[in-house]
Structure formats: C-alpha cells, structure tokens
Amino acid sequence: PQGKLDGEVNVQGSLAAKAIVKLQLPGLSGELSGHKFSASGRVDWQQSTSVMFEQLEMQWGANTLSANGAIGNSQSQLQLHLRADELALFESLTGFSLTGVARADAVVSGSLDALSATVKLHAEDLRSASGFALAQLDGDLQLGTNPQDPLKLQLIAKDIKSAGISLQAEQKN
C-alpha cells in the first residue's frame, strides 16, 4: 500500500545478551491506500521472555485493531480485537478482493515458546470478486503452538453462493 504517515516513534532498549526493546507510539497518523490511518500505544519486547502491548490502537478507514496485555508466562494474556467495517481495504495488503464486515476477538496466552489462542469470528455480507458470497459466518477457533495442544474449529456459514451454486438453509415455521 502507498501512503504518507506522520508522527513520533520512540524506541529505547538494549541489544546486550538479552535484548530489550521498548517502542512507544504517542501518535502516528496519515493516509494509507487513500484512507485515514492512525496508531498509538506501546510495545515492550524482552528477547525470549515476553511481549507486552499497552493500549495499542490502530485505525485504518473504518477498520480498528486493538491489543492490550502480554504474553510470556502461563498467567499472562493478550487481548486482541479487530473491527473491520471496510474489508475491501485489506486488498492492498493481501491482493485478495473481499468486501463485507468482520469482527474478531482473540485471547493469546502462554510463554513465547508455547502459545495458545482462542478466537471468535463473526462476519456478514462477505463477497469476493470471483462471485463467492456468504451472508454470515460465525467461527470459534482454539489452537496452540505445542504439538500436543488441541486444534478445535467450528464454523457456521449461512447462505453460501458461488457463480453457479447457491446453498441456503430451509426456513421451517
């Protein structure tokens, strides 16, 4: 994506035996792919130990992402919230054309070498340039980086349509 960003970024740290980096974004703003962009917050990283996100907030057009919390030990949790009211903007990042609205809430926990996550997803009116469409998608995902961690995925899709196929749930009264 192309754009122009203005603001202040403060970086502190040490690159000694155990690197520590503290990144502060008091306020970053501008334009990305023709839409307003802003970001603020703080991220602290300690090599092989932890990552902490303190009120990290990003907004791009009508899309927002927030991160707050930490990962690094069994008691820590990182909360992530994505509100994508303009999914079409992500085409400039992914190269994949998709319109609609999506919400995702995730909790990531654990040590850096044994992370686990739970994700809840809700999307409406998803449409691709190839003619694929979903009226609604709801999902729950649980996974971890440890090979013994379970992988659980539940997806519920309503009114699936493709260029030549249409699948709809029958309504019973």
mmCIF file of C-alpha atoms in Angstrom:
data_model
loop_
_atom_site.group_PDB
_atom_site.id
_atom_site.type_symbol
_atom_site.label_atom_id
_atom_site.label_comp_id
_atom_site.label_asym_id
_atom_site.label_seq_id
_atom_site.Cartn_x
_atom_site.Cartn_y
_atom_site.Cartn_z
ATOM 1 C CA PRO A 1 0.000 0.000 0.000
ATOM 2 C CA GLN A 2 1.040 3.561 -0.593
ATOM 3 C CA GLY A 3 0.571 6.465 1.760
ATOM 4 C CA LYS A 4 2.084 9.057 3.999
ATOM 5 C CA LEU A 5 2.431 8.753 7.772
ATOM 6 C CA ASP A 6 3.457 11.459 10.215
ATOM 7 C CA GLY A 7 4.108 11.190 13.895
ATOM 8 C CA GLU A 8 6.532 10.300 16.595
ATOM 9 C CA VAL A 9 8.010 6.900 17.355
ATOM 10 C CA ASN A 10 10.205 6.454 20.439
ATOM 11 C CA VAL A 11 12.464 3.407 20.630
ATOM 12 C CA GLN A 12 14.576 2.534 23.684
ATOM 13 C CA GLY A 13 16.380 -0.593 24.603
ATOM 14 C CA SER A 14 19.454 -2.682 24.830
ATOM 15 C CA LEU A 15 20.900 -5.206 22.411
ATOM 16 C CA ALA A 16 23.072 -6.894 25.056
ATOM 17 C CA ALA A 17 22.883 -10.627 25.853
ATOM 18 C CA LYS A 18 19.117 -10.407 26.334
ATOM 19 C CA ALA A 19 17.744 -7.756 24.024
ATOM 20 C CA ILE A 20 15.061 -5.415 25.357
ATOM 21 C CA VAL A 21 13.149 -3.055 23.065
ATOM 22 C CA LYS A 22 10.516 -0.523 24.132
ATOM 23 C CA LEU A 23 8.507 1.062 21.329
ATOM 24 C CA GLN A 24 6.172 3.981 22.034
ATOM 25 C CA LEU A 25 3.749 5.453 19.503
ATOM 26 C CA PRO A 26 2.390 8.612 21.111
ATOM 27 C CA GLY A 27 0.526 9.340 17.909
ATOM 28 C CA LEU A 28 1.048 8.226 14.351
ATOM 29 C CA SER A 29 -1.353 9.496 11.691
ATOM 30 C CA GLY A 30 -1.685 9.928 7.992
ATOM 31 C CA GLU A 31 -3.071 8.168 4.962
ATOM 32 C CA LEU A 32 -2.627 4.626 3.700
ATOM 33 C CA SER A 33 -4.108 3.482 0.371
ATOM 34 C CA GLY A 34 -6.229 6.626 0.269
ATOM 35 C CA HIS A 35 -7.777 6.190 3.742
ATOM 36 C CA LYS A 36 -7.010 7.793 7.085
ATOM 37 C CA PHE A 37 -4.644 5.834 9.309
ATOM 38 C CA SER A 38 -3.741 6.366 12.963
ATOM 39 C CA ALA A 39 -1.936 4.378 15.634
ATOM 40 C CA SER A 40 -0.924 4.846 19.256
ATOM 41 C CA GLY A 41 0.251 2.714 22.134
ATOM 42 C CA ARG A 42 3.291 0.945 23.467
ATOM 43 C CA VAL A 43 5.002 -2.404 22.880
ATOM 44 C CA ASP A 44 7.744 -3.813 25.142
ATOM 45 C CA TRP A 45 9.734 -6.834 23.974
ATOM 46 C CA GLN A 46 12.210 -8.856 26.026
ATOM 47 C CA GLN A 47 14.116 -11.429 23.994
ATOM 48 C CA SER A 48 12.888 -14.999 24.589
ATOM 49 C CA THR A 49 10.866 -13.819 27.599
ATOM 50 C CA SER A 50 7.837 -11.622 26.920
ATOM 51 C CA VAL A 51 5.986 -9.138 24.734
ATOM 52 C CA MET A 52 3.659 -6.572 26.318
ATOM 53 C CA PHE A 53 1.133 -4.452 24.426
ATOM 54 C CA GLU A 54 -0.153 -1.417 26.287
ATOM 55 C CA GLN A 55 -3.262 0.137 24.757
ATOM 56 C CA LEU A 56 -2.067 -0.371 21.182
ATOM 57 C CA GLU A 57 -4.797 1.089 18.960
ATOM 58 C CA MET A 58 -4.818 1.285 15.172
ATOM 59 C CA GLN A 59 -7.460 2.705 12.862
ATOM 60 C CA TRP A 60 -7.471 2.466 9.075
ATOM 61 C CA GLY A 61 -10.564 3.839 7.425
ATOM 62 C CA ALA A 62 -13.463 2.227 9.307
ATOM 63 C CA ASN A 63 -11.261 -0.672 10.488
ATOM 64 C CA THR A 64 -9.842 -0.827 14.011
ATOM 65 C CA LEU A 65 -7.418 -3.133 15.776
ATOM 66 C CA SER A 66 -6.624 -3.003 19.475
ATOM 67 C CA ALA A 67 -4.148 -5.031 21.510
ATOM 68 C CA ASN A 68 -3.731 -4.941 25.257
ATOM 69 C CA GLY A 69 -1.959 -7.334 27.596
ATOM 70 C CA ALA A 70 1.086 -9.562 27.436
ATOM 71 C CA ILE A 71 2.387 -12.968 26.515
ATOM 72 C CA GLY A 72 5.353 -14.609 28.117
ATOM 73 C CA ASN A 73 4.224 -16.704 31.070
ATOM 74 C CA SER A 74 1.356 -19.035 31.889
ATOM 75 C CA GLN A 75 -0.660 -16.309 33.662
ATOM 76 C CA SER A 76 -0.336 -13.593 31.007
ATOM 77 C CA GLN A 77 -2.992 -12.849 28.407
ATOM 78 C CA LEU A 78 -3.063 -10.678 25.323
ATOM 79 C CA GLN A 79 -6.479 -9.415 24.213
ATOM 80 C CA LEU A 80 -6.897 -8.610 20.504
ATOM 81 C CA HIS A 81 -9.987 -7.003 18.951
ATOM 82 C CA LEU A 82 -10.460 -6.440 15.225
ATOM 83 C CA ARG A 83 -13.419 -4.500 13.836
ATOM 84 C CA ALA A 84 -13.275 -4.499 10.036
ATOM 85 C CA ASP A 85 -16.153 -2.481 8.615
ATOM 86 C CA GLU A 86 -14.222 -1.951 5.348
ATOM 87 C CA LEU A 87 -12.736 -5.325 4.440
ATOM 88 C CA ALA A 88 -12.047 -4.071 0.909
ATOM 89 C CA LEU A 89 -9.118 -2.008 2.236
ATOM 90 C CA PHE A 90 -7.148 -5.167 3.013
ATOM 91 C CA GLU A 91 -6.837 -5.967 -0.711
ATOM 92 C CA SER A 92 -3.904 -3.537 -0.848
ATOM 93 C CA LEU A 93 -2.125 -5.747 1.757
ATOM 94 C CA THR A 94 -3.274 -9.225 0.712
ATOM 95 C CA GLY A 95 -4.009 -8.927 -3.002
ATOM 96 C CA PHE A 96 -7.334 -10.678 -2.309
ATOM 97 C CA SER A 97 -10.561 -8.803 -3.030
ATOM 98 C CA LEU A 98 -13.190 -9.206 -0.301
ATOM 99 C CA THR A 99 -15.988 -6.922 0.838
ATOM 100 C CA GLY A 100 -18.200 -7.126 3.903
ATOM 101 C CA VAL A 101 -17.914 -6.647 7.633
ATOM 102 C CA ALA A 102 -15.926 -8.771 10.089
ATOM 103 C CA ARG A 103 -15.296 -8.884 13.835
ATOM 104 C CA ALA A 104 -12.654 -10.999 15.555
ATOM 105 C CA ASP A 105 -11.809 -11.239 19.230
ATOM 106 C CA ALA A 106 -8.813 -13.273 20.350
ATOM 107 C CA VAL A 107 -7.059 -14.146 23.584
ATOM 108 C CA VAL A 108 -3.444 -15.289 23.282
ATOM 109 C CA SER A 109 -1.686 -16.708 26.330
ATOM 110 C CA GLY A 110 1.310 -18.698 27.440
ATOM 111 C CA SER A 111 5.061 -18.500 27.166
ATOM 112 C CA LEU A 112 6.631 -17.398 23.885
ATOM 113 C CA ASP A 113 7.624 -20.981 23.063
ATOM 114 C CA ALA A 114 4.198 -22.451 23.963
ATOM 115 C CA LEU A 115 1.471 -20.017 22.898
ATOM 116 C CA SER A 116 -2.219 -20.843 22.765
ATOM 117 C CA ALA A 117 -5.091 -18.823 21.362
ATOM 118 C CA THR A 118 -8.852 -18.738 21.254
ATOM 119 C CA VAL A 119 -10.552 -16.731 18.525
ATOM 120 C CA LYS A 120 -14.191 -15.787 17.960
ATOM 121 C CA LEU A 121 -15.153 -14.572 14.492
ATOM 122 C CA HIS A 122 -18.311 -13.027 13.093
ATOM 123 C CA ALA A 123 -18.651 -11.764 9.518
ATOM 124 C CA GLU A 124 -21.550 -10.566 7.390
ATOM 125 C CA ASP A 125 -22.170 -9.974 3.696
ATOM 126 C CA LEU A 126 -18.820 -11.378 2.543
ATOM 127 C CA ARG A 127 -18.301 -11.114 -1.227
ATOM 128 C CA SER A 128 -15.296 -11.828 -3.404
ATOM 129 C CA ALA A 129 -14.565 -10.555 -6.902
ATOM 130 C CA SER A 130 -14.863 -14.146 -8.182
ATOM 131 C CA GLY A 131 -18.561 -14.306 -7.288
ATOM 132 C CA PHE A 132 -18.302 -16.182 -3.980
ATOM 133 C CA ALA A 133 -20.584 -14.830 -1.235
ATOM 134 C CA LEU A 134 -21.602 -15.642 2.351
ATOM 135 C CA ALA A 135 -24.467 -13.912 4.132
ATOM 136 C CA GLN A 136 -22.998 -14.745 7.550
ATOM 137 C CA LEU A 137 -20.028 -16.591 9.001
ATOM 138 C CA ASP A 138 -19.507 -17.401 12.687
ATOM 139 C CA GLY A 139 -16.500 -19.244 13.975
ATOM 140 C CA ASP A 140 -14.686 -20.397 17.077
ATOM 141 C CA LEU A 141 -11.056 -21.485 16.944
ATOM 142 C CA GLN A 142 -8.755 -22.872 19.610
ATOM 143 C CA LEU A 143 -5.139 -23.710 18.863
ATOM 144 C CA GLY A 144 -1.665 -23.801 20.311
ATOM 145 C CA THR A 145 1.936 -23.974 19.132
ATOM 146 C CA ASN A 146 2.700 -27.073 21.175
ATOM 147 C CA PRO A 147 2.173 -30.278 19.106
ATOM 148 C CA GLN A 148 0.079 -31.729 21.968
ATOM 149 C CA ASP A 149 -2.287 -28.736 22.008
ATOM 150 C CA PRO A 150 -5.723 -29.388 20.537
ATOM 151 C CA LEU A 151 -6.906 -27.749 17.349
ATOM 152 C CA LYS A 152 -10.621 -27.032 17.537
ATOM 153 C CA LEU A 153 -12.515 -25.244 14.794
ATOM 154 C CA GLN A 154 -16.224 -24.666 14.492
ATOM 155 C CA LEU A 155 -17.600 -22.692 11.554
ATOM 156 C CA ILE A 156 -21.210 -21.904 10.759
ATOM 157 C CA ALA A 157 -21.883 -20.365 7.355
ATOM 158 C CA LYS A 158 -25.256 -19.119 6.139
ATOM 159 C CA ASP A 159 -26.387 -18.588 2.552
ATOM 160 C CA ILE A 160 -23.320 -19.661 0.610
ATOM 161 C CA LYS A 161 -23.316 -18.561 -3.021
ATOM 162 C CA SER A 162 -20.874 -19.059 -5.833
ATOM 163 C CA ALA A 163 -21.066 -18.203 -9.514
ATOM 164 C CA GLY A 164 -23.051 -21.378 -10.273
ATOM 165 C CA ILE A 165 -24.102 -22.704 -6.840
ATOM 166 C CA SER A 166 -26.402 -21.380 -4.115
ATOM 167 C CA LEU A 167 -26.820 -23.115 -0.739
ATOM 168 C CA GLN A 168 -29.415 -21.762 1.678
ATOM 169 C CA ALA A 169 -30.839 -23.118 4.901
ATOM 170 C CA GLU A 170 -34.501 -24.033 4.653
ATOM 171 C CA GLN A 171 -36.707 -21.993 6.983
ATOM 172 C CA LYS A 172 -39.247 -24.069 8.975
ATOM 173 C CA ASN A 173 -42.246 -22.477 10.632
#
